[in-house]
Short mmCIF file of C-alpha atoms and ligand atoms in Angstrom, two decimals:
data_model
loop_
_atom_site.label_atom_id
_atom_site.label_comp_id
_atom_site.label_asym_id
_atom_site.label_seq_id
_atom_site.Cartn_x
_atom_site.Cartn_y
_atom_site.Cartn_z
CA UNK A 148 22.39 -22.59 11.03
CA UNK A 149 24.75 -19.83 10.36
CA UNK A 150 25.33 -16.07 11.80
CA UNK A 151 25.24 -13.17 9.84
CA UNK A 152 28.11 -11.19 10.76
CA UNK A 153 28.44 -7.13 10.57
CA UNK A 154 29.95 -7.07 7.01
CA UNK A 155 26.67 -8.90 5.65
CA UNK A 156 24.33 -7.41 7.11
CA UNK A 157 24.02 -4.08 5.11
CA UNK A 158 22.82 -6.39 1.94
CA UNK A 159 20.27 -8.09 4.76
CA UNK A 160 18.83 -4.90 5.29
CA UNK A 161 18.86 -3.67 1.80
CA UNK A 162 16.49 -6.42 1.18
CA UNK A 163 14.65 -5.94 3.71
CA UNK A 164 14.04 -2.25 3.56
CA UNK A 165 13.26 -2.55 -0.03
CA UNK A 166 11.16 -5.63 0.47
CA UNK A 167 9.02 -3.39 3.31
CA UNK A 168 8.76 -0.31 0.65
CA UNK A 169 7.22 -2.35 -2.32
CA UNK A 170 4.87 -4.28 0.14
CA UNK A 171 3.70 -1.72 2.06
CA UNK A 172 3.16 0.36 -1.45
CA UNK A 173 0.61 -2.33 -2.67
CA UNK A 174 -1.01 -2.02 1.01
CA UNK A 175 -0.06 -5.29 2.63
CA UNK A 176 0.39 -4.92 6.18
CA UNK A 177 2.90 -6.79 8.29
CA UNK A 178 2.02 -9.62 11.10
CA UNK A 179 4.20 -11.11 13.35
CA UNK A 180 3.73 -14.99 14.68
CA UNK A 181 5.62 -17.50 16.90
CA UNK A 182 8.54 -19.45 16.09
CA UNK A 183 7.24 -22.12 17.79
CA UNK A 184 3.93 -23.50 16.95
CA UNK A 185 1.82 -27.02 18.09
CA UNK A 186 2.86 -29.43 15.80
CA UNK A 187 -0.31 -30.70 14.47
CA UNK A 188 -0.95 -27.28 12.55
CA UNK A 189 2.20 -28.40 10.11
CA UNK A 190 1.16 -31.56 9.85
CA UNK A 191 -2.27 -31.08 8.76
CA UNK A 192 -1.43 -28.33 6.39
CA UNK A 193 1.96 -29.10 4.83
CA UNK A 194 1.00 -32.81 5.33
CA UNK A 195 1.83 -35.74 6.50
CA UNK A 196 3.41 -37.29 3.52
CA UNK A 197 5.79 -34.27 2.59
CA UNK A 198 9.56 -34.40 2.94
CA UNK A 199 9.07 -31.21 5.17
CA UNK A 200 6.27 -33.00 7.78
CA UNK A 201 8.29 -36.65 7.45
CA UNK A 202 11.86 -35.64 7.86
CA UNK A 203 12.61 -32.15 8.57
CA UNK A 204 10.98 -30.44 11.46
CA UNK A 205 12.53 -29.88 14.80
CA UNK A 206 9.94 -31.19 16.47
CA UNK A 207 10.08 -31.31 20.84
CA UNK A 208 7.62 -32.59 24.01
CA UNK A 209 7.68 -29.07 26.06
CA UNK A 210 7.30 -29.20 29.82
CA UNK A 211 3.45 -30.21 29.48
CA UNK A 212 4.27 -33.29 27.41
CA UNK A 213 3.04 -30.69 24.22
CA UNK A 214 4.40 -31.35 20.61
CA UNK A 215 5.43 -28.18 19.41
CA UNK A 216 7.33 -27.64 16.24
CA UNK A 217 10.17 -24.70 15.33
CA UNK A 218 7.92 -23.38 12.17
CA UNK A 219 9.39 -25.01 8.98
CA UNK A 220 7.31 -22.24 7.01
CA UNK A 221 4.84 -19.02 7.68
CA UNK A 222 1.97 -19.77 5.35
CA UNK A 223 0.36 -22.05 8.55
CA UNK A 224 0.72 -19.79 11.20
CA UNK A 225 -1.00 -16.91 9.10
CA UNK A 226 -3.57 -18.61 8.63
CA UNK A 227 -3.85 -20.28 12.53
CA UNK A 228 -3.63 -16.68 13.53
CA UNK A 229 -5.79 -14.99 10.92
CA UNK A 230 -8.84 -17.54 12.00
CA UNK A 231 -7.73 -17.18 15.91
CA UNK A 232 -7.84 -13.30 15.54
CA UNK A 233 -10.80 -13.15 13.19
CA UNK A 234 -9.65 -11.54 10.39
CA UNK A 235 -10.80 -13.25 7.71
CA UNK A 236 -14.28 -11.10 7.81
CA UNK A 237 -12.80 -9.12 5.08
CA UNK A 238 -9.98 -9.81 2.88
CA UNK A 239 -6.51 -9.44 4.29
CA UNK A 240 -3.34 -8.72 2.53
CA UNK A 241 -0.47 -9.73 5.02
CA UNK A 242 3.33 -10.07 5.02
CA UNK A 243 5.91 -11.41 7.20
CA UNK A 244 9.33 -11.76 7.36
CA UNK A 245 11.81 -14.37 9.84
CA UNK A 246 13.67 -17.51 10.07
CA UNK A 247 12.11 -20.79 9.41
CA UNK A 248 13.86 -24.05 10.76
CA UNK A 249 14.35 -27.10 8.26
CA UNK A 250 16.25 -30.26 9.29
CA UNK A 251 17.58 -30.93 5.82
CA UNK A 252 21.26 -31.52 4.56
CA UNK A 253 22.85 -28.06 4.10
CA UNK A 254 24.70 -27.10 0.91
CA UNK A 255 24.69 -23.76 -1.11
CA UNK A 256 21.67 -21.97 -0.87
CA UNK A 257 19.97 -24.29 1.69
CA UNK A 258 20.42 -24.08 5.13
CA UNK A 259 18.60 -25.62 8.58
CA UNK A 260 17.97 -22.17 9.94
CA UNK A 261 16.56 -19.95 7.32
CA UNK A 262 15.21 -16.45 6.46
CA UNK A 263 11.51 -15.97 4.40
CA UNK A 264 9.52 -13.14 3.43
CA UNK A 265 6.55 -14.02 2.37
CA UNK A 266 3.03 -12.99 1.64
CA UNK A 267 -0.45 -14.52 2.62
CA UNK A 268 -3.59 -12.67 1.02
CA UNK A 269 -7.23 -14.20 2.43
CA UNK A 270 -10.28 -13.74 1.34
CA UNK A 271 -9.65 -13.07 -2.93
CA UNK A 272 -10.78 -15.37 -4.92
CA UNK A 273 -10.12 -14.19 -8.33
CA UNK A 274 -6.88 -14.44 -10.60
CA UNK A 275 -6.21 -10.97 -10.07
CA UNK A 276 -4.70 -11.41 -6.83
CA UNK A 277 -2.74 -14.16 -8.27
CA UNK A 278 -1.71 -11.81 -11.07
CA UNK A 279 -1.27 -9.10 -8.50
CA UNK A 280 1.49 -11.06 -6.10
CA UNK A 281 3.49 -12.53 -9.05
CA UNK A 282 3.75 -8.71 -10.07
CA UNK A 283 4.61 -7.47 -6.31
CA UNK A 284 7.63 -10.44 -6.54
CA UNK A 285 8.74 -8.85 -10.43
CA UNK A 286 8.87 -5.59 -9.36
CA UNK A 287 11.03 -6.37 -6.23
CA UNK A 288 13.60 -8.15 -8.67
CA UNK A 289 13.49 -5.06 -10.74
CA UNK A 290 14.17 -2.76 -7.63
CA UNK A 291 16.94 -4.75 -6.23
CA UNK A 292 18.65 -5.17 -9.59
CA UNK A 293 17.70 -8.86 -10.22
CA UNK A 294 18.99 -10.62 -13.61
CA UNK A 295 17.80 -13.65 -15.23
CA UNK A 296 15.29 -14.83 -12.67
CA UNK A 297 13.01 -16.72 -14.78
CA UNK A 298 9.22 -17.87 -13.75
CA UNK A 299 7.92 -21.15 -14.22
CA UNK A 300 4.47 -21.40 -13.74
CA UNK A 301 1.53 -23.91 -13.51
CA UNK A 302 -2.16 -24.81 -12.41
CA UNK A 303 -3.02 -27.82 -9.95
CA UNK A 304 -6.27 -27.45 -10.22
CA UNK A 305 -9.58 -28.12 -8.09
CA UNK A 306 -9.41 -31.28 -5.63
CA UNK A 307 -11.56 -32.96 -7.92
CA UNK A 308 -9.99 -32.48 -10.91
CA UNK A 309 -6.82 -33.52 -9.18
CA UNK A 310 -8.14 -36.56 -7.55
CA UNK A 311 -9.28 -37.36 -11.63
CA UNK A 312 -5.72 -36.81 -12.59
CA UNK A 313 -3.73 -38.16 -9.54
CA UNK A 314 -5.81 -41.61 -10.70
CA UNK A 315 -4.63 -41.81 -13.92
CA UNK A 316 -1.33 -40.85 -13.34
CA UNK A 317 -0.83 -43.68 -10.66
CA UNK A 318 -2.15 -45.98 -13.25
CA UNK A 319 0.93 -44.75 -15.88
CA UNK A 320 3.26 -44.71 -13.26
CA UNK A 321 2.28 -48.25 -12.21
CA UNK A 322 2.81 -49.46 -15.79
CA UNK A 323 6.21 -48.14 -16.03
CA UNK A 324 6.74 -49.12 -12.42
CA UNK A 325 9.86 -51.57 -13.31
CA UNK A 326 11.66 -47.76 -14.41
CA UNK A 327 10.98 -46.12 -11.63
CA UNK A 328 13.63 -45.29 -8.14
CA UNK A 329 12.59 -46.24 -4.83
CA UNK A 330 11.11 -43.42 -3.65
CA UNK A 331 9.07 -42.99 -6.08
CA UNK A 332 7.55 -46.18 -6.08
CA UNK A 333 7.02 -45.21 -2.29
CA UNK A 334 5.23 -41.90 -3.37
CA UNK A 335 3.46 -43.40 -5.57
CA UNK A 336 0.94 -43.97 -3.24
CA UNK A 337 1.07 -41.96 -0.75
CA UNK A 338 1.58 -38.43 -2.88
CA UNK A 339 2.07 -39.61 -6.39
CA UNK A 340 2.28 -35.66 -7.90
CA UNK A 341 5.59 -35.57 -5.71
CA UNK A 342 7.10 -38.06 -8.42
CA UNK A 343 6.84 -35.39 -11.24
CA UNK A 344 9.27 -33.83 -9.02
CA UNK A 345 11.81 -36.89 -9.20
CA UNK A 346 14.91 -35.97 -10.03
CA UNK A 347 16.03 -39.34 -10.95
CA UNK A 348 17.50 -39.75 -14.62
CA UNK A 349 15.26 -43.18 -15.34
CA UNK A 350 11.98 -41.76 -13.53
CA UNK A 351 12.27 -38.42 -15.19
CA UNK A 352 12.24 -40.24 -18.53
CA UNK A 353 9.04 -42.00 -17.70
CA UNK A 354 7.44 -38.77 -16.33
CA UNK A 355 8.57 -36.97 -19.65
CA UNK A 356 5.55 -38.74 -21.29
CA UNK A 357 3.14 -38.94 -18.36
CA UNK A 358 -0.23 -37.48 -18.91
CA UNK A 359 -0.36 -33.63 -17.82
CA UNK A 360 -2.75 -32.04 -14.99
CA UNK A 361 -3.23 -29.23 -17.46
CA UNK A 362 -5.31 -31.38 -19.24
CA UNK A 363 -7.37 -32.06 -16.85
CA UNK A 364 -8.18 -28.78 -15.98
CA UNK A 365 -11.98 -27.76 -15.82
CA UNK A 366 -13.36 -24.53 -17.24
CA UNK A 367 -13.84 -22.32 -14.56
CA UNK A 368 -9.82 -23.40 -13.61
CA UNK A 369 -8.73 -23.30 -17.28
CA UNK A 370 -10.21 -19.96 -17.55
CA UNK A 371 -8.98 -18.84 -14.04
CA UNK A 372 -5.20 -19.84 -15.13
CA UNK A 373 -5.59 -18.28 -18.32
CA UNK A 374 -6.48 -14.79 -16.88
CA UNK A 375 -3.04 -15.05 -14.73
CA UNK A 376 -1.39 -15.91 -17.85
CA UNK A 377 -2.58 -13.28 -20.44
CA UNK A 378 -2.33 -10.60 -17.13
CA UNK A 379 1.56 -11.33 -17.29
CA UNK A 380 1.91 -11.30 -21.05
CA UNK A 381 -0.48 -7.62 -20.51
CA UNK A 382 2.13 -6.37 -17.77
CA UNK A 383 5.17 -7.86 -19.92
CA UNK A 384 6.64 -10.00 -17.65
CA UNK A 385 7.69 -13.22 -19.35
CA UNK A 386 7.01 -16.79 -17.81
CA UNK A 387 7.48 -20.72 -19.05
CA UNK A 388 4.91 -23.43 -18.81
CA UNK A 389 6.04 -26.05 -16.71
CA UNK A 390 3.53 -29.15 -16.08
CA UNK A 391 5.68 -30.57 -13.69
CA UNK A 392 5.63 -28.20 -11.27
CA UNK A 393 4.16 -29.76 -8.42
CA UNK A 394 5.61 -27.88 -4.82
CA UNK A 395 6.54 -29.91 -1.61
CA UNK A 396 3.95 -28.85 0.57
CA UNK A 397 -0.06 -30.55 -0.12
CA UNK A 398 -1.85 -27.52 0.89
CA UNK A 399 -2.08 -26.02 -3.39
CA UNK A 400 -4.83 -25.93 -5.69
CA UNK A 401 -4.77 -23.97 -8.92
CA UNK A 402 -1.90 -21.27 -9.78
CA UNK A 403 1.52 -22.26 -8.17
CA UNK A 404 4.50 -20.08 -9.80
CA UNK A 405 8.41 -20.19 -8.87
CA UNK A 406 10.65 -17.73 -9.74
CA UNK A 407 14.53 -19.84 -10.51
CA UNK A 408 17.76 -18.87 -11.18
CA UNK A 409 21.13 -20.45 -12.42
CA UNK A 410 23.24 -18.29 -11.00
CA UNK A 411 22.95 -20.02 -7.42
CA UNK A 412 23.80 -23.74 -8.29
CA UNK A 413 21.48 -26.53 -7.60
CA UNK A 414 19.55 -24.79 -5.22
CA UNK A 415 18.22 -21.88 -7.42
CA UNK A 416 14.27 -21.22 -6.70
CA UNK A 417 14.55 -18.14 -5.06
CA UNK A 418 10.40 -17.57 -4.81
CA UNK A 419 7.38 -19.99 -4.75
CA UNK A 420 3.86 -19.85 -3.78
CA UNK A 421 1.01 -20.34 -5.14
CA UNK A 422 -3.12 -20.76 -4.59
CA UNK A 423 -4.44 -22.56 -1.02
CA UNK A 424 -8.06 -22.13 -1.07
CA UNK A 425 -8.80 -24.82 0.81
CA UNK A 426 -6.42 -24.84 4.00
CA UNK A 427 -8.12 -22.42 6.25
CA UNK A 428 -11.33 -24.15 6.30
CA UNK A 429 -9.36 -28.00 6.70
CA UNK A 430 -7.14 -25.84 9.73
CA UNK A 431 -11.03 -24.82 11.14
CA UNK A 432 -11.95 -21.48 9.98
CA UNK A 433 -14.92 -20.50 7.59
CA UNK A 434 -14.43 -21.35 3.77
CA UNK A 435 -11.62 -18.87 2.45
CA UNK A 436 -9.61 -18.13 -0.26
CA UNK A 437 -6.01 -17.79 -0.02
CA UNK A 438 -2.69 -17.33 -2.13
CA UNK A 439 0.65 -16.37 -1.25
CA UNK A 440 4.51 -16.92 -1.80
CA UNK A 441 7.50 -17.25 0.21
CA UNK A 442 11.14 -16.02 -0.80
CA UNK A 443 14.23 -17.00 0.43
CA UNK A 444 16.59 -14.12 2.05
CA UNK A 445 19.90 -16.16 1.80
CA UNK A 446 18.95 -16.94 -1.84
CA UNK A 447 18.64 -13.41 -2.46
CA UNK A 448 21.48 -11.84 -0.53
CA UNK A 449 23.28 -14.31 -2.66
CA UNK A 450 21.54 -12.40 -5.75
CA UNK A 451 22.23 -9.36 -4.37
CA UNK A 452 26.24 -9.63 -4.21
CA UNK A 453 25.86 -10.93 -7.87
CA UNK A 454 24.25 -7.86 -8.79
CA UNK A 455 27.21 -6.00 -7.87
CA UNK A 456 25.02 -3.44 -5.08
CA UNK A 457 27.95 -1.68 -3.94
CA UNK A 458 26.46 -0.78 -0.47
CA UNK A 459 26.57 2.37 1.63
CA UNK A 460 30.20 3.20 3.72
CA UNK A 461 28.83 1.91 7.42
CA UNK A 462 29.81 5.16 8.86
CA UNK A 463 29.81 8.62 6.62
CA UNK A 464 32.37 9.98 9.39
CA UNK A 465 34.92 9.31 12.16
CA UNK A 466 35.50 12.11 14.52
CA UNK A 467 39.53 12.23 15.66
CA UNK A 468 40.60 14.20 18.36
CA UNK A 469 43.88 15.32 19.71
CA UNK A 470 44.52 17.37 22.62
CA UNK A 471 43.38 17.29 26.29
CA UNK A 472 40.67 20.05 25.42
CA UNK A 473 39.63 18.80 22.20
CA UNK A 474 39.17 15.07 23.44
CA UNK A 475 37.35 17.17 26.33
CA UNK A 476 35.26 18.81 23.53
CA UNK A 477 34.65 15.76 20.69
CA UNK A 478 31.90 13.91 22.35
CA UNK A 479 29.58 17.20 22.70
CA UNK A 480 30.69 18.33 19.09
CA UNK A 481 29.63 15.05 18.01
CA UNK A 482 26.35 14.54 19.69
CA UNK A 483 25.41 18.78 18.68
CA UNK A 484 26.13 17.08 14.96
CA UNK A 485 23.74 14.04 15.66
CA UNK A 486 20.97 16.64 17.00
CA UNK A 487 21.01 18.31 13.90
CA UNK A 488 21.27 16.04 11.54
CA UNK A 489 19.72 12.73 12.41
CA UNK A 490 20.53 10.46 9.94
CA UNK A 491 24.04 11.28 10.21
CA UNK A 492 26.34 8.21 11.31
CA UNK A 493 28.87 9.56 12.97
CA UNK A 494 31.87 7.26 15.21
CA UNK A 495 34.06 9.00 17.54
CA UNK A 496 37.50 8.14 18.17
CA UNK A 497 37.78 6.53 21.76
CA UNK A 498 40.66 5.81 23.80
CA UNK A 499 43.45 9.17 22.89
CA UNK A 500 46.56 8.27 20.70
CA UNK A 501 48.24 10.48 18.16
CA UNK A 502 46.89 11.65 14.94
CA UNK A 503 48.69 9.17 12.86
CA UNK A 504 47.05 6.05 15.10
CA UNK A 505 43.54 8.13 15.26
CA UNK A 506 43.47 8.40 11.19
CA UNK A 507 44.13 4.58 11.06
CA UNK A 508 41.36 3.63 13.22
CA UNK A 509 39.25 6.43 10.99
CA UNK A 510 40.17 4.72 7.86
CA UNK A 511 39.51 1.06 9.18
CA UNK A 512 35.98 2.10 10.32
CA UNK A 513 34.89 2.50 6.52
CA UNK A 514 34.69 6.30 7.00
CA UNK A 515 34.41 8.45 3.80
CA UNK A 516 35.83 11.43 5.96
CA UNK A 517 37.85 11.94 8.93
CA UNK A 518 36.42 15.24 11.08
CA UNK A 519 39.68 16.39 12.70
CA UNK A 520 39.51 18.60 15.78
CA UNK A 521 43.14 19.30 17.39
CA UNK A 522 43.50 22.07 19.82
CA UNK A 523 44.27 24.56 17.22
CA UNK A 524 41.04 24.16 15.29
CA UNK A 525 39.66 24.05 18.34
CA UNK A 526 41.18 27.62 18.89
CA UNK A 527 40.26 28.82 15.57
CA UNK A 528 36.43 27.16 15.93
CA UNK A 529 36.76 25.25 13.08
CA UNK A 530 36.54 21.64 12.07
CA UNK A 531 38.88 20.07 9.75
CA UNK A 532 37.46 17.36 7.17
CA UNK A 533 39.69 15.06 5.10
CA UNK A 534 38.24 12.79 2.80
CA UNK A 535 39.56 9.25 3.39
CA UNK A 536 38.62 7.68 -0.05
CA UNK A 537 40.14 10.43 -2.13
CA UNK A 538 43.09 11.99 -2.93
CA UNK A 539 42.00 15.81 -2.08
CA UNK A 540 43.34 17.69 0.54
CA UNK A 541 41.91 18.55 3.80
CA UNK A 542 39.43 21.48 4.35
CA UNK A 543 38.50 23.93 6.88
CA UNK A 544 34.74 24.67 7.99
CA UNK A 545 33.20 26.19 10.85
CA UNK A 546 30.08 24.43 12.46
CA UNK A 547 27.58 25.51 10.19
CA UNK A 548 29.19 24.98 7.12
CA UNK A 549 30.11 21.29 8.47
CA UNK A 550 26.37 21.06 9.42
CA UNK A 551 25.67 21.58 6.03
CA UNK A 552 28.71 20.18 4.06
CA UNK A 553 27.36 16.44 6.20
CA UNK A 554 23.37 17.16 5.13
CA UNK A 555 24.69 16.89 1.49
CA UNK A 556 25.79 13.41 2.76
CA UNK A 557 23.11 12.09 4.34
CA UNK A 558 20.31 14.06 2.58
CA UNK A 559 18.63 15.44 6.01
CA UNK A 560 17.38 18.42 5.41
CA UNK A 561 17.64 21.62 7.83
CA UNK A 562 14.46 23.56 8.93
CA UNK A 563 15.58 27.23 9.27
CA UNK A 564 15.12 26.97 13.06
CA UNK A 565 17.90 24.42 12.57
CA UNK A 566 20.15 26.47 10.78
CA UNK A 567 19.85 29.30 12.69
CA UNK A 568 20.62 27.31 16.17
CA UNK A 569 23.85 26.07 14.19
CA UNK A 570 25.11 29.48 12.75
CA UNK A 571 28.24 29.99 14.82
CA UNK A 572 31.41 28.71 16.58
CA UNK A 573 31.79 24.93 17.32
CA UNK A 574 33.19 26.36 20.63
CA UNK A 575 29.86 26.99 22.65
CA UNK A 576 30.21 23.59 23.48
CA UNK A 577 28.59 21.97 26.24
CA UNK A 578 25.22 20.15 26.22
CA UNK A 579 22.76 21.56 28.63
P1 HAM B 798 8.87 -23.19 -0.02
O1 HAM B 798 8.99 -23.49 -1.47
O2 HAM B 798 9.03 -24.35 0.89
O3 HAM B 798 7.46 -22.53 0.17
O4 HAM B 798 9.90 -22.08 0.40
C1 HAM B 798 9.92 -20.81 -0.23
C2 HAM B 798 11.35 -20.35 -0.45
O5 HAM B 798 12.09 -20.39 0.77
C3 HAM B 798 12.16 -21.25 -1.38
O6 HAM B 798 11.88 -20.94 -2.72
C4 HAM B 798 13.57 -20.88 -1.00
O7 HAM B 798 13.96 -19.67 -1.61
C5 HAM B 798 13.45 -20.65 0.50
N1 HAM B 798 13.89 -21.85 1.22
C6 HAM B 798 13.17 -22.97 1.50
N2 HAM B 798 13.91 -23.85 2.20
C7 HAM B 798 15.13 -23.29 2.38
C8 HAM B 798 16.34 -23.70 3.04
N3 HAM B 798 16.43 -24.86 3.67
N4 HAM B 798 17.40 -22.86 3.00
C9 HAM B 798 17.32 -21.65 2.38
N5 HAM B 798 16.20 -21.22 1.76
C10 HAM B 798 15.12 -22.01 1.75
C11 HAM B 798 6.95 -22.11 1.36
O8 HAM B 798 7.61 -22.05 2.38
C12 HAM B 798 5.52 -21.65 1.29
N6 HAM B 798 5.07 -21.31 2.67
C13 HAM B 798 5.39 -20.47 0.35
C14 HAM B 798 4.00 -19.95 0.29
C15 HAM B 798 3.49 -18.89 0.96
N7 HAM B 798 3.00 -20.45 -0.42
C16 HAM B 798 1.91 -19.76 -0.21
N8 HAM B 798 2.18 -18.81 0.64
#
């Protein structure tokens, strides 16, 4: 579990922010659950026999002897609250964002306390809604300048045509059993599927010539899958094949997608999700359709930096002030400045000292300019503006012009009411 200090978190909020514009431009709207929830709702939708369920919540008795869980994921607790609130009358597009709690062994990329946004969608049946959330997740890349993520995608199929497959492929398995690790032996039955997702050099081999789920595939999912597919190859956004993809969690049927990169290390799946149309009526709500994907905010802060997004100076100016009466004056200059221009971040100096110990605070704060008023602008009701990044001299501006010199900056723009009340000296001072 790690903090996000001050430096990091304009990258946090960049994909955020952007995350919030694309979603809320396809019309998903945004619901907020507990951190905590009974433990029984992972366990009987994750399930039992998943890494997450057998080794990695933190799991507690509260006061009234209650198993509750820190949520390990979001795609259960949309769906506990969407039956609890009754929204699944009609179909619901939803997203969510916040940390999710994992007891496993933290490297690069993979922490115990983590950040998701994600996306549940209830009530859509059809591969349109797959095709439409794999698009939502390109187009994000796109916006936050996203290289090289690639998309791996497969079908699981129905529960019967998985139950046909997860038969034969325990019988394979169980011929080669002498080649397989451990674990996989264990898995094999308890959640034989999981094995595909060995990453053992000996099992791998033996999976390499396993028999495929694909092929087991019905026609209604066959044709299902295919629609997703030739709806990517229509929108132009490239994808592999990949059989083997499997996901940790049980609650899947048909499309599950991941979007990977190499650019991370091992730990390089940066989105999954996938098709659960079966988990809100096995968690007690009527028959429903669901899909959904989850992405992982280190990951892409991670992405981000890679990218090169040079972000935004954390302050566009620092206010110095020098001279009884101008200190006197700089806090009311300042806040006239935030009341017409709102967006404006503005610090002011605090705590007197000379120019030369004023500018050094001003250029430590990440300023782009330094507003100077000393107790001859003051006099002269003007402001003086240096640019801290550049090598151009100081200038010279009276309030209005300043007004408007900063609204180039931060792109607020002035009703004529505005500009009128700002006309003038800066030395009408006081607040009422
Ligand atoms: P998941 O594959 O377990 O799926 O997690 C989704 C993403 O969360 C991963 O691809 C990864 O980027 C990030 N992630 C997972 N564990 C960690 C960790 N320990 N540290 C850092 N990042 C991590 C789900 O959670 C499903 N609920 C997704 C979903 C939503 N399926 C349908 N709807």
């Amino acid at each position: 579990m790690h903090d996000i200090l001050p430096e990091a978190v304009a990258s946090w909020h960049r994909i955020e922010d952007v995350s919030r514009q694309v979603l809320t431009s396809y019309g998903y709207a945004e619901i907020r659950t507990p951190i905590l929830e009974v433990t029984d709702l992972f366990k009987r939708s994750i399930g039992e026999v998943t890494d997450i369920v057998e080794k990695e919540m933190y799991s507690f008795e509260d006061r009234n002897g209650d198993s509750l869980s820190l949520r390990p994921e979001g795609t259960a607790s949309c769906v506990r609250a969407a039956i609890e609130h009754g929204l699944l009358v009609q179909p619901q597009r939803l997203w969510y964002r916040g940390p999710m709690f994992r007891h496993e062994r933290p490297q690069r990329g993979r922490y115990r306390q983590f950040n998701q946004i994600g996306v549940e969608v209830f009530g859509l049946p059809g591969p349109d809604i797959d095709l439409e959330i794999i698009l939502i997740t390109a187009r994000l890349w796109r916006r936050l300048g996203f290289a090289g993520l690639r998309l791996e995608l497969n079908s699981l199929g129905d529960p019967d045509e998985r139950q046909a497959y997860r038969n034969e492929l325990v019988a394979y398995l169980s011929s080669h059993g002498d080649r397989l690790d451990a674990e996989s032996i264990r898995r094999l039955h308890t959640n034989p599927l999981r094995v595909l997702d060995s990453k053992h050099p000996e099992t791998q081999k033996v999976i390499a010539d396993a028999p495929t789920l694909m092929d087991h595939l019905g026609e209604s999912t066959r044709s299902h899958f295919q629609s997703v597919c030739s709806g990517l190859d229509q929108a132009g956004v490239p994808y592999r094949l990949n059989p083997r993809l499997v996901r940790g969690l049980d609650y899947y049927n048909r499309t599950v997608f991941e979007w990977i990169t190499d650019d991370l290390g091992a730990q390089g799946t940066v989105c999954a999700g996938g098709r659960y149309d079966g988990l809100v009526e096995q968690l007690g709500g009527r028959p429903t359709p669901a899909v959904g994907f989850a992405m992982g905010l280190e990951r892409m802060v991670e992405l981000l930096a890679l990218a090169g997004h040079a972000s935004d100076a954390p302050v566009h100016a620092y206010l110095v002030a020098v001279g009884e009466q101008a200190q006197a004056e700089a806090p009311f200059l300042a806040e006239r400045l935030r009341d017409a221009l709102p967006r404006l971040r503005l610090m002011t100096h605090c705590g007197g000292g000379s120019f030369k110990s004023q500018f050094k605070r001003a250029d430590r704060s990440g300023a782009s300019y330094a507003l100077v008023l000393g107790e001859a602008e003051l006099e002269r009701g003007i402001v003086g503006i240096k640019p801290l990044r550049e090598q151009t001299g100081q200038q010279e501006l009276d309030f209005g012009d300043l007004v408007s010199f900063l609204a180039g900056l931060t792109k607020d723009t002035l009703d004529r009411g505005a500009s009128a009340q700002l006309s003038g000296s800066i030395s009408t001072r006081r607040l009422q």
